[in-house]
Amino acid sequence: MIELQEGQKAVIRKQGDYAVVAITKHGVELARKLGHSLQHADVYYMSKFEKGDEEAKDIQLFTGSVRLLLPSLFEAYKGLIIIISLGAVVRMIAPLLKDKKTDPAVVVIDDKGEHVISVLSGHIGGANELTKEVAATLKARPIITTASDVQETIPVDLFGKRFGWVWDSAEKLTPVSAAVVNEEKIAVVQESGEKQWWQYGRPLPENIKVYQSVADALSENPAAALVITHRNLTEQENLILQNGVLYRPKVIVLGMGCNRGTSSEEIEAVINETLEELHFSRKSVKALCTIELKKDEAGLIEVANKNAWEFIYFTPDELNSIKIQEPSETVFTYTGAYGVSEPAAQLYSGAEKLELVKKKSGNVTISVAIIPN
């Protein structure tokens, strides 16, 4: 039992990603239904509606004002599903709001379960998707007011998120989003990354045009731009970011070999130096690839884990299936493969050619490939 008191933080038992909260008789029935139907959802409701099976169902009961419960839930959960009137919810969560990049999704349901409303963090927090899922469960009407969703156009703050793309900077998200929903002239420049980003079953709106290069886009004087590239822009090209957002697709593959016991610091220094020489962004690195012999190499593993890169290794036979420019009998003698960094990068990326064939630096050998789009 959670006893809510002024000045004391509620002690909750978090297990899932979402919290379902109810304070009325009908709301409790809806909450119990959602707790049963939704994965990773914890249910909270007032103790006066106790049915006797709460402990068995991991339902948490509380006494006191629900207002005192929300701060703990707001801090702990990815999203809140609240079966209380919209106005009351807005007043209770207002003091808790911090930033749209960190606030949880908040979805409100009316007491009859007829309407499911996306209230907070619709895009980045996932409230819009959660609203659709909850509405489908309850056979209710989803209410989503985000302009890009209503107009079925590009959601700038979520653009490419399903592919793992990340922004270089969030500074221009708001003005670029405004330009998109106001149907101003928008340039999309894509040099790399997945091309299946348009999610609607109709052609691109007339105000949105795709360009092959930043120079081509700049020549058309767009009101705003979305630039997708692994490459660092030149000083002249940076002009497009005066009202633009730069997205980093995960397309860079690092093929690496190293002497046994090479430190993570040395490995990372070589990576940084190499990417700088190529004018590539670290944010676009997807994977670090090597030979199976190095699957337990502490330095490689540490670098991959630190940067949340995939750590991939191949057998000698797999590596030898790739024809490389510089096969080495010496490497074959020690590893059973005629090369490590070159074929590893090419094998994982599927690229026909490497951006960097091979560079030896100290104890490290590195090759770089770009995953074709």
XYZ file of C-alpha atoms in Angstrom:
373
model
C 0.000 0.000 0.000
C 1.324 3.438 -0.952
C 0.354 6.078 1.599
C 0.620 9.502 0.011
C 1.460 12.413 2.301
C 2.445 16.025 1.673
C 6.199 16.584 1.683
C 7.033 12.903 1.260
C 8.109 11.199 -1.945
C 5.926 8.240 -2.913
C 7.728 4.911 -2.763
C 6.696 2.935 -5.811
C 7.624 -0.480 -7.206
C 8.533 0.019 -10.840
C 8.607 -3.051 -13.061
C 7.418 -1.945 -16.496
C 7.968 1.033 -18.784
C 4.493 2.537 -18.389
C 2.265 3.438 -15.432
C -1.542 3.265 -15.666
C -3.294 5.421 -13.055
C -6.981 5.536 -12.063
C -9.012 7.134 -9.264
C -12.628 6.243 -10.148
C -14.683 3.051 -10.248
C -14.941 3.005 -14.034
C -11.358 4.139 -14.383
C -10.168 1.187 -12.321
C -11.878 -1.243 -14.707
C -10.128 0.394 -17.648
C -6.796 0.370 -15.809
C -7.086 -3.317 -15.012
C -7.905 -4.068 -18.646
C -4.869 -2.114 -19.846
C -2.659 -3.755 -17.251
C -3.682 -7.120 -18.643
C -3.427 -6.175 -22.324
C -0.376 -3.922 -22.514
C 3.124 -5.261 -22.099
C 5.371 -3.549 -19.547
C 2.550 -1.623 -17.826
C 2.251 -1.160 -14.030
C -1.200 -0.355 -12.635
C -1.931 2.068 -9.779
C -5.344 2.898 -8.329
C -6.997 4.036 -5.114
C -7.265 1.469 -2.335
C -11.013 2.027 -1.864
C -11.551 0.143 -5.136
C -9.549 -2.867 -3.951
C -10.823 -6.172 -5.338
C -8.601 -8.567 -3.420
C -6.449 -9.834 -6.296
C -4.122 -6.848 -6.546
C -1.091 -8.557 -5.010
C -1.404 -11.510 -7.377
C -1.677 -9.138 -10.360
C 1.126 -6.799 -9.139
C -1.321 -3.897 -8.929
C -0.274 -1.137 -6.530
C -2.882 0.540 -4.342
C -2.587 4.019 -2.866
C -4.333 6.272 -0.371
C -4.326 10.053 -0.454
C -4.230 12.525 -3.343
C -3.063 11.182 -6.697
C -1.283 14.520 -7.158
C 1.315 13.318 -4.656
C 1.868 10.108 -6.619
C 2.567 11.678 -10.004
C 6.039 13.159 -9.282
C 7.462 9.696 -8.569
C 5.769 8.204 -11.627
C 6.857 11.115 -13.805
C 10.457 10.539 -12.795
C 10.459 6.745 -13.096
C 8.432 5.811 -16.164
C 8.805 6.150 -19.912
C 5.110 6.989 -20.144
C 2.020 7.623 -18.014
C -1.512 6.545 -18.974
C -3.844 8.513 -16.728
C -7.598 7.899 -16.502
C -8.541 11.279 -15.070
C -10.044 14.410 -16.655
C -7.683 16.245 -19.006
C -7.883 19.535 -17.120
C -6.973 17.918 -13.799
C -4.035 16.096 -15.371
C -2.704 19.291 -16.959
C -2.803 21.094 -13.605
C -1.077 18.231 -11.787
C 1.756 17.681 -14.251
C 2.437 21.365 -14.994
C 4.944 21.780 -12.108
C 6.760 18.611 -13.225
C 7.550 19.639 -16.795
C 11.221 20.073 -17.672
C 12.075 19.474 -21.322
C 10.457 17.706 -24.267
C 13.593 15.614 -24.698
C 13.320 14.217 -21.159
C 9.654 14.448 -20.089
C 7.780 11.125 -20.276
C 4.881 10.512 -22.618
C 1.541 11.393 -21.035
C -1.724 9.962 -22.349
C -5.140 10.758 -20.855
C -8.283 8.603 -21.111
C -11.809 9.731 -20.270
C -13.763 7.817 -17.627
C -15.836 5.931 -20.201
C -12.811 4.906 -22.214
C -14.129 6.535 -25.387
C -11.244 8.912 -26.098
C -7.475 8.446 -25.702
C -5.614 11.764 -25.859
C -1.917 12.349 -26.517
C -1.060 15.146 -24.072
C 2.712 15.383 -23.646
C 5.861 14.307 -25.523
C 3.910 13.201 -28.556
C 6.902 12.647 -30.798
C 10.159 12.234 -28.922
C 8.506 10.705 -25.872
C 6.311 8.409 -27.942
C 2.917 9.574 -26.656
C 1.364 9.547 -30.125
C 2.278 5.916 -30.746
C 1.221 4.984 -27.211
C -2.107 6.749 -27.784
C -2.742 4.632 -30.889
C -1.838 1.426 -29.061
C -4.059 2.186 -26.052
C -6.952 3.300 -28.278
C -6.725 0.055 -30.248
C -6.813 -1.942 -27.008
C -9.899 -0.115 -25.728
C -11.521 0.264 -29.162
C -11.510 3.994 -28.440
C -10.839 7.065 -30.555
C -7.202 8.270 -30.546
C -6.867 12.061 -30.276
C -3.576 13.355 -31.665
C -3.086 17.047 -32.360
C 0.563 17.155 -33.474
C 0.549 19.054 -36.767
C 2.922 16.761 -38.662
C 0.810 13.723 -37.751
C -2.467 15.399 -38.667
C -1.068 16.657 -41.974
C 0.859 13.432 -42.657
C 4.161 15.144 -43.330
C 7.726 14.836 -42.019
C 7.987 14.851 -38.188
C 11.274 16.747 -37.952
C 12.093 15.681 -34.388
C 11.536 11.996 -35.247
C 12.949 12.010 -38.759
C 14.907 8.775 -39.280
C 14.626 7.762 -35.634
C 13.361 4.286 -36.553
C 16.619 3.789 -38.484
C 18.797 5.039 -35.629
C 19.547 8.472 -37.130
C 20.568 11.151 -34.613
C 20.656 14.949 -34.831
C 23.905 16.820 -34.806
C 22.101 19.596 -32.929
C 18.527 20.165 -31.747
C 18.848 23.958 -32.011
C 16.766 24.342 -35.177
C 14.189 21.591 -34.598
C 11.384 24.022 -33.736
C 11.758 26.527 -36.605
C 12.335 23.767 -39.166
C 9.269 21.897 -37.870
C 7.250 25.091 -38.230
C 8.413 25.498 -41.828
C 7.410 21.913 -42.634
C 3.894 22.088 -41.176
C 3.347 25.561 -42.666
C 4.096 24.062 -46.099
C 7.059 26.314 -46.817
C 9.765 25.315 -49.309
C 11.694 22.418 -47.739
C 14.926 20.857 -49.018
C 15.837 17.299 -48.069
C 19.476 16.555 -48.885
C 20.372 12.885 -48.574
C 23.924 11.664 -49.146
C 23.682 8.450 -47.129
C 21.332 6.450 -44.945
C 18.079 4.616 -45.492
C 15.858 6.018 -48.222
C 12.566 4.575 -46.964
C 11.881 7.511 -44.632
C 8.627 8.694 -46.243
C 5.966 6.760 -44.318
C 2.755 7.726 -46.093
C 1.164 6.000 -49.083
C 1.180 9.079 -51.281
C 3.809 11.227 -53.050
C 5.871 13.801 -51.163
C 4.030 17.119 -50.715
C 4.901 19.656 -53.438
C 6.709 21.886 -50.943
C 9.250 19.160 -50.083
C 11.983 18.390 -52.621
C 14.871 15.930 -52.396
C 18.333 17.055 -53.546
C 21.493 15.065 -54.166
C 23.847 17.713 -52.789
C 23.886 20.647 -50.415
C 25.039 22.915 -53.258
C 21.983 22.003 -55.330
C 19.688 22.702 -52.384
C 21.336 26.043 -51.571
C 20.858 27.191 -55.159
C 17.081 26.852 -54.678
C 16.968 29.020 -51.514
C 14.716 26.765 -49.383
C 13.000 28.092 -46.273
C 14.367 25.135 -44.281
C 16.433 22.005 -44.819
C 16.886 18.482 -43.539
C 20.374 17.204 -44.349
C 21.200 13.505 -44.011
C 24.885 12.696 -44.243
C 27.785 10.998 -42.454
C 30.093 13.703 -43.793
C 31.200 16.890 -42.041
C 29.963 19.876 -44.039
C 32.300 22.489 -45.466
C 32.103 26.102 -44.334
C 30.114 27.023 -47.436
C 27.738 24.072 -47.032
C 27.054 25.034 -43.404
C 24.985 27.928 -44.705
C 22.140 25.477 -45.216
C 21.999 24.908 -41.454
C 21.016 28.513 -40.759
C 17.535 27.022 -40.736
C 18.303 23.351 -41.044
C 18.763 20.159 -39.083
C 21.694 17.822 -39.745
C 20.957 14.121 -39.298
C 23.595 11.429 -38.849
C 22.605 8.047 -40.294
C 24.380 4.982 -38.922
C 26.410 4.030 -41.988
C 30.115 4.053 -41.067
C 31.724 0.651 -40.556
C 35.142 0.400 -38.929
C 37.179 -2.677 -39.778
C 39.901 -3.096 -37.172
C 42.798 -5.270 -36.201
C 45.218 -4.750 -33.348
C 48.028 -6.364 -31.413
C 47.001 -8.326 -28.349
C 46.607 -6.071 -25.301
C 46.308 -2.784 -27.207
C 44.663 -0.202 -24.963
C 41.226 1.237 -25.683
C 42.798 4.711 -25.545
C 45.140 3.919 -28.433
C 42.363 2.301 -30.456
C 40.027 5.245 -29.942
C 42.762 7.751 -30.780
C 43.319 6.022 -34.137
C 39.571 6.023 -34.824
C 39.242 9.727 -34.026
C 42.261 10.639 -36.120
C 41.039 8.567 -39.061
C 37.495 9.937 -39.046
C 38.873 13.473 -38.847
C 41.114 12.810 -41.842
C 38.127 11.488 -43.801
C 35.895 14.378 -42.610
C 33.392 11.851 -41.256
C 31.229 12.195 -38.129
C 31.640 9.819 -35.191
C 27.872 9.988 -34.733
C 27.450 8.004 -37.953
C 29.554 5.039 -36.834
C 27.442 1.891 -36.724
C 29.821 -0.994 -36.112
C 33.349 -2.018 -35.209
C 34.275 -5.236 -37.021
C 37.197 -7.610 -36.613
C 38.251 -11.263 -36.752
C 36.842 -13.957 -34.462
C 40.299 -14.298 -32.916
C 39.757 -10.825 -31.407
C 36.267 -11.423 -30.033
C 37.639 -11.164 -26.488
C 40.046 -8.263 -27.154
C 39.385 -5.970 -24.193
C 40.386 -2.724 -25.916
C 38.101 -3.290 -28.905
C 35.191 -4.365 -26.712
C 35.624 -1.364 -24.419
C 35.601 1.108 -27.317
C 32.530 -0.502 -28.885
C 30.608 -0.576 -25.592
C 31.579 2.975 -24.655
C 30.213 4.320 -27.938
C 27.235 1.927 -28.209
C 28.591 0.567 -31.496
C 27.884 -2.947 -32.686
C 30.855 -5.261 -32.106
C 31.042 -7.785 -34.941
C 33.592 -10.512 -35.636
C 34.033 -12.905 -38.551
C 35.729 -16.271 -39.013
C 38.857 -16.488 -41.191
C 36.850 -18.286 -43.880
C 34.292 -15.485 -43.953
C 37.024 -12.874 -44.244
C 38.804 -14.839 -46.977
C 35.594 -14.854 -49.018
C 36.229 -11.172 -49.746
C 38.798 -10.272 -52.386
C 41.032 -7.556 -50.905
C 43.628 -5.231 -52.383
C 46.446 -6.054 -49.999
C 46.394 -9.732 -48.949
C 49.107 -10.588 -46.412
C 50.818 -13.941 -46.029
C 52.091 -12.815 -42.624
C 48.580 -12.084 -41.372
C 47.438 -15.445 -42.795
C 50.188 -17.259 -40.874
C 48.982 -15.823 -37.539
C 45.223 -15.633 -38.088
C 44.227 -17.887 -40.990
C 42.920 -14.827 -42.866
C 44.720 -12.812 -45.549
C 43.448 -9.605 -44.024
C 41.330 -8.422 -41.104
C 40.355 -4.760 -41.217
C 39.724 -4.583 -44.975
C 37.484 -7.648 -45.438
C 35.732 -7.109 -42.098
C 34.629 -3.604 -43.082
C 33.620 -4.698 -46.584
C 31.856 -7.858 -45.446
C 29.651 -6.073 -42.907
C 28.937 -2.964 -44.985
C 28.257 -4.661 -48.298
C 30.121 -1.797 -49.984
C 31.864 -2.427 -53.293
C 34.825 -0.290 -52.293
C 36.298 1.076 -49.084
C 36.554 4.739 -48.127
C 39.881 3.871 -46.528
C 41.513 0.633 -47.666
C 43.909 0.216 -44.770
C 45.940 2.372 -42.422
C 48.474 1.067 -39.921
C 49.067 3.234 -36.875
C 51.073 1.904 -33.931
C 49.424 -1.288 -32.751
C 46.244 -0.687 -34.740
C 45.115 -1.307 -38.311
C 41.919 0.342 -39.540
C 39.752 0.294 -42.665
C 36.563 2.277 -43.230
C 33.459 1.542 -45.305
C 30.099 3.242 -45.832
C 26.934 1.167 -45.976
C 25.331 1.874 -49.384
C 21.861 3.459 -49.377
